[in-house]
Amino acid sequence: MSSFRVSGRGRVDHTQPIQFTFDGKKIKGFKGDTVASALLANGIHLMGRSFKYHRPRGAVTAGSEEPNALVGTRRGPGRFEPNTRATVQEIWDGLQVNSQNRYPSLSFDVGAINDKAYMLFSAGFYYKTFMWPKSFWDKVYEPFIRAAAGLGVSPTEPDPDHYASRYLHTDVLIIGAGPAGLAAALTAARAGSRVTLVDENPEAGGSLLSEPSVMIEDIPAWDWVAKTVAELKELGVKLMTRTTAIGYYHQNFVGLCEKLTDHLASPDGETPRERMWRVRAKQVVLAQGALEKPLVFDGNDRPGVMLAGSAQTYLNRYGVRVGDKAVIVTSHDSAWYAAFDLADAGTAIAAIVDTRAEPNADLVAEATKRGIRIMAGHTVTGTEGRLRVKSVRVNPVTGSSVGAPEIIGCDCLLMSGGWTPSLHLFSHTKGTLKWDEERQTFLPDHKAEECEIAGAGRGLWGIEAVLNDGAKMGAAAVKSLGKTAKAASYAVAHDRPGTGVSHKELPTDLDAGKARAFVDYQNDVTAKDLRLAVREGMRSIEHVKRYTTNGMATDQGKMSNINGLNIASDALGVPQPKVGLTTFRPPYTPTTFGAFCGYHKGSHFEVTRKTPIDSWAEENGAAYEPVSLWRRAWYFPKEGEDMHAAVDRECRATRASVGIFDASTLGKIEVVGPDAVEFMNRMYTNPWTKLAPGRARYGLLLGDDGFIRDDGVIGRLADDRFHVTTTTGGAARVLNMMEDYLQTEWPDLDVWLTSTTEQWATIALNGPNARKVLEPFVEGLDMSDEAFPHMSVAECRVGGFPARLFRISFTGEVGFEVNVPAHAGRALWEMLFEAGKKYDICPYGTETMHVLRAEKGYIIVGQDTDGTVTPHDAGLSWAIGKMKPDFVGKRGLARPDLVAEGRKQLIGLLTEDGKTKLEEGAQIVLDPNQPKPMKMVGHVTSSYHSDAAGRPIAMALLEDGFNRMGETIYIPMPDRVIKATVTGTVFYDPEGARLKL
Amino acid sequence: MLLIHCPYCNQTLPEAEFTYAGEAHIARPADPSSVSDEEWRDFLFIRTNVKGPHYERWRHFYGCGRYFNAVRDTVSDRFLITYKTDDPRPELSKLLEKSK
């Protein structure tokens, strides 16, 4: 093992070596290591290349806020994840890790040319560079940007893992299991509350894991953590580790993403990879702690430059020294402790550079005791080293003037610019923030949800203060639930309290324009970029953010927000609270689509509705098409037939003899009650009062704006009972609309509405022999033309089943629609099909249904209409009960625009060559030679090859179409212009002779 | 996900059971043919689109199926009250006082 691993130190298991690969190279670590800690233990700091400049980068943190050390991880086929944080990913035997954004290798990357050309890539370079000439956009700029964009490579194989989701209800949800969270959980659980405690790390403890020397209630911090976790479990607390609270939503609804298998060498295959928890908590305690800020100076992104607190974590939690010779640069006391721990573990501390003129005397004494050189009132103005920092440039600062530099050799530079309370989840709730002048940061102010914020998350510092605050907030949460709790008081020895100051970019004696002082590491945003954005007129912090992309990377500016704010505030000459903070949005850390998707994938993504006859269609080789959520038989191809041939054959067979069609998907609504007829009069355009029981009528439904919403045949079964059919896709919408009017406009009407779509199976028989096939099965009904004419309905028995039989036609042929209880659908279908064989009965699908109806000019709502079509536009004025005092849409039809001349109207189109089939949706122009953009006067709504007409037919909505009969119009296509003649919409049997028996 | 109180079921249930149904208290004129084009336009299309407390309709779609009214703050997404369709329009000042 390398010299950077401190024997016996940390929480890793030194008896369990683990081997994984990094860019193909074998790396050894211990169980409990992250990819980053194991690489650092092997002296490897270089872990990635930056996004824009391809600068070499190393881990700068030890947690989920990591902006630099993003890697690709692979665990076998399909299990590849880009942009994984090396600082979070636990290692296991066989894990494959690859660096990203480099070619050909991490140490030699041709993309690094961008770094030399950095002057070209300043803030807003997209907007400036790629503007001109316009023609370059498609061919040059966009391909270039696309090729250069992104860090990791998206996986291309399907994800073999599965993901779960669960709901959870709890009294108190505590987010963060550090000192504040543990104390809060203990207090709440002891008071008898149901408590859930979550932490994104593999184990509870938070900052205590990095502070083993602290004594809590006379026992070492780690023992206190173990004891506390044991007690919490005893008290029934649900402790969830590797679980990130990703979003905090209304009414204490919190999303948790629990990672279950990414840390395992061989998952059992049963366990989901991740589980999304949707938690409803009565009270929430936010104990997320604080994140350390970098200092902003030239070369602050070089591998080996790291946050001091993270170096302390690597040492104490993982037993890894991040270097042999360290320089510390800080504006906060906390980094001094990191220096002491490292010095005690054998790392030489070349200097502690503190930007403050007079650091805490106790710390100075401690450092002096260890023989550490102290450079108070100094700053760092630069670093050197290609793939790893090798020296630091340090200068004294007096007021705003920077003195002569000194170069200090080192292999790591540990920085601390102070700590930022983690306000992400609090901000999700729209809780307000207040600028704290003393701490130079934003703190939570007014709460929008039932929550408490505890510990470092509200600006407290030091273990004792945080523990006691956690206990207090745990008690407060319990009190809000109406219970009483006693907040324990904790005594802490060897505590490490501290204070600090906050900076904009550090002063420098170098040319400020050439300084590469990074604020946002992940998006390569420098202090200079932020100042440039302000100079170029950005005033709002939201504009500065978008112009520079500061804080817009996947880490959402966890490290960069306050530094960016300090610099923008200085550049604007406006104090920080007046500048304000940009908005944090969920998720807190990048979350997989799998976790959001959960079980809703594949066949579970959406239900597939199937009719009772669907299985017969499947057995008989139907091709399917989706119609809303239904899968419907589209056509029934015979051996060697394509769709065109099959549909032609189905059309021909139906018109020649008889076709059978599954119409079960038609929406069906039972309208019943003493006021049913009045209700129908008010809802539909047609008059219903005189429609006798036993008769049916085409019904047209409008919105109150006068536009067509739906249509269907409606049968009156009794004075007080209607069988309403709707379009397949419109059923739910129509019922909703009926309920709305019934409940809220006409509550005086005594009517009940019931959806019966799935209760009835509907079989349509069409063709000159339809009656011959059906009649032998019908009991209790005279089917003669006189007794049961076109547009009749009767309740009878068909094939022994109770039935509602309609004589209607959507084909222009004699037609019947038999409704039988759903369970009887397939049996009756088979009976009719068997009996129909002697008439060459032909099963047909939706495509033939469409062709047959189009030949007759019957519209399909939603295809030939689009929500702006009136009955008159569609040639359906005859369906309007003009004598009725009111119906939905009547007043709308009198609106000035709806009675205007020249509206788009539904007409027929015949292509001039008699062969070309138009494309549905194609646009129509009157003059194909006019300059572009041409004036479009309509579009093709339906277009088919018609066997009956012997040519292609089409319908279209055309401006002033009714007055253009016989005129030629043009349909420009990418390769040619098609000429067509305007006609009526009935292409077959215009007299309707075939409807008679 | 919001929790919504259905005034008919008298239960507070997840938003997923409900559907939104537009602004409330827009009555369809009793005799539409007697209203002017402008009045009809207003009935069809003109909505208050308030920033703040908004009178609106919801339907307990996957429950009792009833339409009901609500006052919801469009800024905070908080419901101040839900009430039955035939209940009188609650006064905003009283609601705001109560919610304090």
mmCIF file with all atom_site columns, C-alpha atoms in Angstrom, chain A residues 5-147:
data_model
loop_
_atom_site.group_PDB
_atom_site.id
_atom_site.type_symbol
_atom_site.label_atom_id
_atom_site.label_alt_id
_atom_site.label_comp_id
_atom_site.label_asym_id
_atom_site.label_entity_id
_atom_site.label_seq_id
_atom_site.pdbx_PDB_ins_code
_atom_site.Cartn_x
_atom_site.Cartn_y
_atom_site.Cartn_z
_atom_site.occupancy
_atom_site.B_iso_or_equiv
_atom_site.pdbx_formal_charge
_atom_site.auth_seq_id
_atom_site.auth_comp_id
_atom_site.auth_asym_id
_atom_site.auth_atom_id
_atom_site.pdbx_PDB_model_num
ATOM 1   C CA . ARG A 1 5   ? -2.458  5.488  3.317   1.00 0.00 ? 5   ARG A CA 1
ATOM 2   C CA . VAL A 1 6   ? -2.181  5.982  7.061   1.00 0.00 ? 6   VAL A CA 1
ATOM 3   C CA . SER A 1 7   ? -2.093  2.581  8.677   1.00 0.00 ? 7   SER A CA 1
ATOM 4   C CA . GLY A 1 8   ? -5.030  1.843  10.968  1.00 0.00 ? 8   GLY A CA 1
ATOM 5   C CA . ARG A 1 9   ? -6.593  5.216  10.333  1.00 0.00 ? 9   ARG A CA 1
ATOM 6   C CA . GLY A 1 10  ? -10.082 6.014  9.126   1.00 0.00 ? 10  GLY A CA 1
ATOM 7   C CA . ARG A 1 11  ? -13.305 4.060  8.817   1.00 0.00 ? 11  ARG A CA 1
ATOM 8   C CA . VAL A 1 12  ? -12.190 1.938  5.867   1.00 0.00 ? 12  VAL A CA 1
ATOM 9   C CA . ASP A 1 13  ? -11.561 -1.747 6.557   1.00 0.00 ? 13  ASP A CA 1
ATOM 10  C CA . HIS A 1 14  ? -7.802  -2.181 6.241   1.00 0.00 ? 14  HIS A CA 1
ATOM 11  C CA . THR A 1 15  ? -8.260  -5.962 6.268   1.00 0.00 ? 15  THR A CA 1
ATOM 12  C CA . GLN A 1 16  ? -10.430 -5.989 3.150   1.00 0.00 ? 16  GLN A CA 1
ATOM 13  C CA . PRO A 1 17  ? -8.458  -4.915 0.084   1.00 0.00 ? 17  PRO A CA 1
ATOM 14  C CA . ILE A 1 18  ? -10.468 -4.111 -3.034  1.00 0.00 ? 18  ILE A CA 1
ATOM 15  C CA . GLN A 1 19  ? -9.244  -3.823 -6.599  1.00 0.00 ? 19  GLN A CA 1
ATOM 16  C CA . PHE A 1 20  ? -10.896 -1.756 -9.326  1.00 0.00 ? 20  PHE A CA 1
ATOM 17  C CA . THR A 1 21  ? -9.701  -0.138 -12.535 1.00 0.00 ? 21  THR A CA 1
ATOM 18  C CA . PHE A 1 22  ? -9.257  3.497  -13.465 1.00 0.00 ? 22  PHE A CA 1
ATOM 19  C CA . ASP A 1 23  ? -8.773  4.030  -17.203 1.00 0.00 ? 23  ASP A CA 1
ATOM 20  C CA . GLY A 1 24  ? -7.842  0.341  -17.373 1.00 0.00 ? 24  GLY A CA 1
ATOM 21  C CA . LYS A 1 25  ? -5.173  0.608  -14.678 1.00 0.00 ? 25  LYS A CA 1
ATOM 22  C CA . LYS A 1 26  ? -5.577  -1.583 -11.599 1.00 0.00 ? 26  LYS A CA 1
ATOM 23  C CA . ILE A 1 27  ? -6.041  0.419  -8.419  1.00 0.00 ? 27  ILE A CA 1
ATOM 24  C CA . LYS A 1 28  ? -6.077  -0.960 -4.896  1.00 0.00 ? 28  LYS A CA 1
ATOM 25  C CA . GLY A 1 29  ? -8.206  0.380  -2.100  1.00 0.00 ? 29  GLY A CA 1
ATOM 26  C CA . PHE A 1 30  ? -10.021 -0.814 0.970   1.00 0.00 ? 30  PHE A CA 1
ATOM 27  C CA . LYS A 1 31  ? -13.622 -1.616 1.660   1.00 0.00 ? 31  LYS A CA 1
ATOM 28  C CA . GLY A 1 32  ? -15.231 1.670  2.584   1.00 0.00 ? 32  GLY A CA 1
ATOM 29  C CA . ASP A 1 33  ? -13.179 3.717  0.128   1.00 0.00 ? 33  ASP A CA 1
ATOM 30  C CA . THR A 1 34  ? -14.716 5.897  -2.513  1.00 0.00 ? 34  THR A CA 1
ATOM 31  C CA . VAL A 1 35  ? -13.145 5.997  -5.961  1.00 0.00 ? 35  VAL A CA 1
ATOM 32  C CA . ALA A 1 36  ? -11.621 9.347  -5.009  1.00 0.00 ? 36  ALA A CA 1
ATOM 33  C CA . SER A 1 37  ? -10.209 8.260  -1.663  1.00 0.00 ? 37  SER A CA 1
ATOM 34  C CA . ALA A 1 38  ? -8.692  5.124  -3.216  1.00 0.00 ? 38  ALA A CA 1
ATOM 35  C CA . LEU A 1 39  ? -7.099  7.141  -6.044  1.00 0.00 ? 39  LEU A CA 1
ATOM 36  C CA . LEU A 1 40  ? -5.759  9.689  -3.571  1.00 0.00 ? 40  LEU A CA 1
ATOM 37  C CA . ALA A 1 41  ? -4.355  6.855  -1.453  1.00 0.00 ? 41  ALA A CA 1
ATOM 38  C CA . ASN A 1 42  ? -2.389  5.905  -4.561  1.00 0.00 ? 42  ASN A CA 1
ATOM 39  C CA . GLY A 1 43  ? -1.159  9.454  -5.037  1.00 0.00 ? 43  GLY A CA 1
ATOM 40  C CA . ILE A 1 44  ? -3.494  10.110 -7.974  1.00 0.00 ? 44  ILE A CA 1
ATOM 41  C CA . HIS A 1 45  ? -5.074  13.559 -7.962  1.00 0.00 ? 45  HIS A CA 1
ATOM 42  C CA . LEU A 1 46  ? -5.728  13.941 -11.698 1.00 0.00 ? 46  LEU A CA 1
ATOM 43  C CA . MET A 1 47  ? -9.249  12.518 -12.199 1.00 0.00 ? 47  MET A CA 1
ATOM 44  C CA . GLY A 1 48  ? -10.827 14.464 -15.044 1.00 0.00 ? 48  GLY A CA 1
ATOM 45  C CA . ARG A 1 49  ? -10.754 17.280 -17.534 1.00 0.00 ? 49  ARG A CA 1
ATOM 46  C CA . SER A 1 50  ? -12.850 20.379 -17.226 1.00 0.00 ? 50  SER A CA 1
ATOM 47  C CA . PHE A 1 51  ? -15.870 21.039 -19.409 1.00 0.00 ? 51  PHE A CA 1
ATOM 48  C CA . LYS A 1 52  ? -14.858 24.045 -21.477 1.00 0.00 ? 52  LYS A CA 1
ATOM 49  C CA . TYR A 1 53  ? -11.095 24.439 -21.216 1.00 0.00 ? 53  TYR A CA 1
ATOM 50  C CA . HIS A 1 54  ? -10.239 20.757 -20.728 1.00 0.00 ? 54  HIS A CA 1
ATOM 51  C CA . ARG A 1 55  ? -8.035  21.743 -17.823 1.00 0.00 ? 55  ARG A CA 1
ATOM 52  C CA . PRO A 1 56  ? -6.674  18.887 -15.734 1.00 0.00 ? 56  PRO A CA 1
ATOM 53  C CA . ARG A 1 57  ? -8.731  18.521 -12.580 1.00 0.00 ? 57  ARG A CA 1
ATOM 54  C CA . GLY A 1 58  ? -8.675  16.535 -9.368  1.00 0.00 ? 58  GLY A CA 1
ATOM 55  C CA . ALA A 1 59  ? -11.156 15.958 -6.579  1.00 0.00 ? 59  ALA A CA 1
ATOM 56  C CA . VAL A 1 60  ? -11.721 19.228 -4.793  1.00 0.00 ? 60  VAL A CA 1
ATOM 57  C CA . THR A 1 61  ? -14.195 17.869 -2.248  1.00 0.00 ? 61  THR A CA 1
ATOM 58  C CA . ALA A 1 62  ? -14.990 14.608 -0.501  1.00 0.00 ? 62  ALA A CA 1
ATOM 59  C CA . GLY A 1 63  ? -18.738 14.667 -1.037  1.00 0.00 ? 63  GLY A CA 1
ATOM 60  C CA . SER A 1 64  ? -21.716 14.954 -3.348  1.00 0.00 ? 64  SER A CA 1
ATOM 61  C CA . GLU A 1 65  ? -20.967 18.611 -4.115  1.00 0.00 ? 65  GLU A CA 1
ATOM 62  C CA . GLU A 1 66  ? -17.918 17.547 -6.165  1.00 0.00 ? 66  GLU A CA 1
ATOM 63  C CA . PRO A 1 67  ? -17.672 19.541 -9.406  1.00 0.00 ? 67  PRO A CA 1
ATOM 64  C CA . ASN A 1 68  ? -14.454 18.090 -10.896 1.00 0.00 ? 68  ASN A CA 1
ATOM 65  C CA . ALA A 1 69  ? -13.962 14.398 -10.275 1.00 0.00 ? 69  ALA A CA 1
ATOM 66  C CA . LEU A 1 70  ? -16.759 13.141 -12.515 1.00 0.00 ? 70  LEU A CA 1
ATOM 67  C CA . VAL A 1 71  ? -16.160 9.710  -13.961 1.00 0.00 ? 71  VAL A CA 1
ATOM 68  C CA . GLY A 1 72  ? -17.925 7.016  -15.920 1.00 0.00 ? 72  GLY A CA 1
ATOM 69  C CA . THR A 1 73  ? -18.614 3.809  -14.030 1.00 0.00 ? 73  THR A CA 1
ATOM 70  C CA . ARG A 1 74  ? -19.367 0.437  -15.572 1.00 0.00 ? 74  ARG A CA 1
ATOM 71  C CA . ARG A 1 75  ? -20.572 -2.739 -13.956 1.00 0.00 ? 75  ARG A CA 1
ATOM 72  C CA . GLY A 1 76  ? -21.252 -4.870 -17.019 1.00 0.00 ? 76  GLY A CA 1
ATOM 73  C CA . PRO A 1 77  ? -23.524 -4.718 -20.075 1.00 0.00 ? 77  PRO A CA 1
ATOM 74  C CA . GLY A 1 78  ? -25.983 -1.817 -19.993 1.00 0.00 ? 78  GLY A CA 1
ATOM 75  C CA . ARG A 1 79  ? -24.803 -0.765 -16.578 1.00 0.00 ? 79  ARG A CA 1
ATOM 76  C CA . PHE A 1 80  ? -22.818 2.312  -17.490 1.00 0.00 ? 80  PHE A CA 1
ATOM 77  C CA . GLU A 1 81  ? -23.281 5.640  -15.771 1.00 0.00 ? 81  GLU A CA 1
ATOM 78  C CA . PRO A 1 82  ? -21.587 8.866  -16.865 1.00 0.00 ? 82  PRO A CA 1
ATOM 79  C CA . ASN A 1 83  ? -20.753 11.804 -14.600 1.00 0.00 ? 83  ASN A CA 1
ATOM 80  C CA . THR A 1 84  ? -20.654 9.738  -11.418 1.00 0.00 ? 84  THR A CA 1
ATOM 81  C CA . ARG A 1 85  ? -18.986 11.603 -8.587  1.00 0.00 ? 85  ARG A CA 1
ATOM 82  C CA . ALA A 1 86  ? -15.741 9.803  -7.760  1.00 0.00 ? 86  ALA A CA 1
ATOM 83  C CA . THR A 1 87  ? -16.084 11.269 -4.275  1.00 0.00 ? 87  THR A CA 1
ATOM 84  C CA . VAL A 1 88  ? -19.354 9.407  -3.687  1.00 0.00 ? 88  VAL A CA 1
ATOM 85  C CA . GLN A 1 89  ? -19.021 6.142  -5.645  1.00 0.00 ? 89  GLN A CA 1
ATOM 86  C CA . GLU A 1 90  ? -17.969 3.352  -3.284  1.00 0.00 ? 90  GLU A CA 1
ATOM 87  C CA . ILE A 1 91  ? -15.497 0.877  -4.713  1.00 0.00 ? 91  ILE A CA 1
ATOM 88  C CA . TRP A 1 92  ? -15.921 -2.861 -5.073  1.00 0.00 ? 92  TRP A CA 1
ATOM 89  C CA . ASP A 1 93  ? -13.907 -5.616 -6.734  1.00 0.00 ? 93  ASP A CA 1
ATOM 90  C CA . GLY A 1 94  ? -14.146 -5.312 -10.477 1.00 0.00 ? 94  GLY A CA 1
ATOM 91  C CA . LEU A 1 95  ? -15.634 -1.814 -10.712 1.00 0.00 ? 95  LEU A CA 1
ATOM 92  C CA . GLN A 1 96  ? -14.570 -0.146 -13.958 1.00 0.00 ? 96  GLN A CA 1
ATOM 93  C CA . VAL A 1 97  ? -13.985 3.582  -13.753 1.00 0.00 ? 97  VAL A CA 1
ATOM 94  C CA . ASN A 1 98  ? -13.093 5.807  -16.668 1.00 0.00 ? 98  ASN A CA 1
ATOM 95  C CA . SER A 1 99  ? -12.149 9.441  -16.826 1.00 0.00 ? 99  SER A CA 1
ATOM 96  C CA . GLN A 1 100 ? -14.162 11.701 -19.129 1.00 0.00 ? 100 GLN A CA 1
ATOM 97  C CA . ASN A 1 101 ? -13.840 14.610 -21.512 1.00 0.00 ? 101 ASN A CA 1
ATOM 98  C CA . ARG A 1 102 ? -10.344 13.758 -22.648 1.00 0.00 ? 102 ARG A CA 1
ATOM 99  C CA . TYR A 1 103 ? -8.796  12.448 -25.857 1.00 0.00 ? 103 TYR A CA 1
ATOM 100 C CA . PRO A 1 104 ? -6.642  10.480 -26.314 1.00 0.00 ? 104 PRO A CA 1
ATOM 101 C CA . SER A 1 105 ? -5.800  10.206 -22.607 1.00 0.00 ? 105 SER A CA 1
ATOM 102 C CA . LEU A 1 106 ? -6.355  11.953 -19.320 1.00 0.00 ? 106 LEU A CA 1
ATOM 103 C CA . SER A 1 107 ? -2.771  13.164 -19.021 1.00 0.00 ? 107 SER A CA 1
ATOM 104 C CA . PHE A 1 108 ? -2.526  14.214 -22.676 1.00 0.00 ? 108 PHE A CA 1
ATOM 105 C CA . ASP A 1 109 ? -5.684  15.739 -24.056 1.00 0.00 ? 109 ASP A CA 1
ATOM 106 C CA . VAL A 1 110 ? -5.901  17.545 -27.395 1.00 0.00 ? 110 VAL A CA 1
ATOM 107 C CA . GLY A 1 111 ? -9.013  19.415 -26.231 1.00 0.00 ? 111 GLY A CA 1
ATOM 108 C CA . ALA A 1 112 ? -6.758  21.293 -23.830 1.00 0.00 ? 112 ALA A CA 1
ATOM 109 C CA . ILE A 1 113 ? -6.030  23.621 -26.765 1.00 0.00 ? 113 ILE A CA 1
ATOM 110 C CA . ASN A 1 114 ? -9.199  25.372 -25.597 1.00 0.00 ? 114 ASN A CA 1
ATOM 111 C CA . ASP A 1 115 ? -7.320  26.360 -22.458 1.00 0.00 ? 115 ASP A CA 1
ATOM 112 C CA . LYS A 1 116 ? -4.661  28.203 -24.451 1.00 0.00 ? 116 LYS A CA 1
ATOM 113 C CA . ALA A 1 117 ? -7.427  29.935 -26.413 1.00 0.00 ? 117 ALA A CA 1
ATOM 114 C CA . TYR A 1 118 ? -9.285  30.941 -23.270 1.00 0.00 ? 118 TYR A CA 1
ATOM 115 C CA . MET A 1 119 ? -9.537  34.540 -24.421 1.00 0.00 ? 119 MET A CA 1
ATOM 116 C CA . LEU A 1 120 ? -12.011 33.330 -27.078 1.00 0.00 ? 120 LEU A CA 1
ATOM 117 C CA . PHE A 1 121 ? -14.150 31.456 -24.613 1.00 0.00 ? 121 PHE A CA 1
ATOM 118 C CA . SER A 1 122 ? -15.084 34.193 -22.173 1.00 0.00 ? 122 SER A CA 1
ATOM 119 C CA . ALA A 1 123 ? -18.586 34.711 -20.835 1.00 0.00 ? 123 ALA A CA 1
ATOM 120 C CA . GLY A 1 124 ? -21.197 34.861 -23.557 1.00 0.00 ? 124 GLY A CA 1
ATOM 121 C CA . PHE A 1 125 ? -18.816 33.481 -26.160 1.00 0.00 ? 125 PHE A CA 1
ATOM 122 C CA . TYR A 1 126 ? -21.637 31.438 -27.666 1.00 0.00 ? 126 TYR A CA 1
ATOM 123 C CA . TYR A 1 127 ? -23.643 34.557 -28.324 1.00 0.00 ? 127 TYR A CA 1
ATOM 124 C CA . LYS A 1 128 ? -20.742 36.484 -29.756 1.00 0.00 ? 128 LYS A CA 1
ATOM 125 C CA . THR A 1 129 ? -18.710 33.897 -31.597 1.00 0.00 ? 129 THR A CA 1
ATOM 126 C CA . PHE A 1 130 ? -21.377 31.875 -33.310 1.00 0.00 ? 130 PHE A CA 1
ATOM 127 C CA . MET A 1 131 ? -23.527 34.743 -34.559 1.00 0.00 ? 131 MET A CA 1
ATOM 128 C CA . TRP A 1 132 ? -22.064 35.290 -37.986 1.00 0.00 ? 132 TRP A CA 1
ATOM 129 C CA . PRO A 1 133 ? -22.391 34.370 -40.768 1.00 0.00 ? 133 PRO A CA 1
ATOM 130 C CA . LYS A 1 134 ? -25.910 33.044 -40.319 1.00 0.00 ? 134 LYS A CA 1
ATOM 131 C CA . SER A 1 135 ? -25.419 30.243 -42.832 1.00 0.00 ? 135 SER A CA 1
ATOM 132 C CA . PHE A 1 136 ? -22.644 28.788 -40.654 1.00 0.00 ? 136 PHE A CA 1
ATOM 133 C CA . TRP A 1 137 ? -25.055 27.872 -37.887 1.00 0.00 ? 137 TRP A CA 1
ATOM 134 C CA . ASP A 1 138 ? -26.406 24.558 -39.255 1.00 0.00 ? 138 ASP A CA 1
ATOM 135 C CA . LYS A 1 139 ? -23.259 23.339 -40.948 1.00 0.00 ? 139 LYS A CA 1
ATOM 136 C CA . VAL A 1 140 ? -20.398 24.555 -38.778 1.00 0.00 ? 140 VAL A CA 1
ATOM 137 C CA . TYR A 1 141 ? -21.302 25.969 -35.400 1.00 0.00 ? 141 TYR A CA 1
ATOM 138 C CA . GLU A 1 142 ? -24.018 23.654 -34.219 1.00 0.00 ? 142 GLU A CA 1
ATOM 139 C CA . PRO A 1 143 ? -22.168 20.417 -35.084 1.00 0.00 ? 143 PRO A CA 1
ATOM 140 C CA . PHE A 1 144 ? -19.077 21.831 -33.407 1.00 0.00 ? 144 PHE A CA 1
ATOM 141 C CA . ILE A 1 145 ? -20.960 22.837 -30.267 1.00 0.00 ? 145 ILE A CA 1
ATOM 142 C CA . ARG A 1 146 ? -22.782 19.531 -30.118 1.00 0.00 ? 146 ARG A CA 1
ATOM 143 C CA . ALA A 1 147 ? -19.568 17.556 -30.444 1.00 0.00 ? 147 ALA A CA 1
#
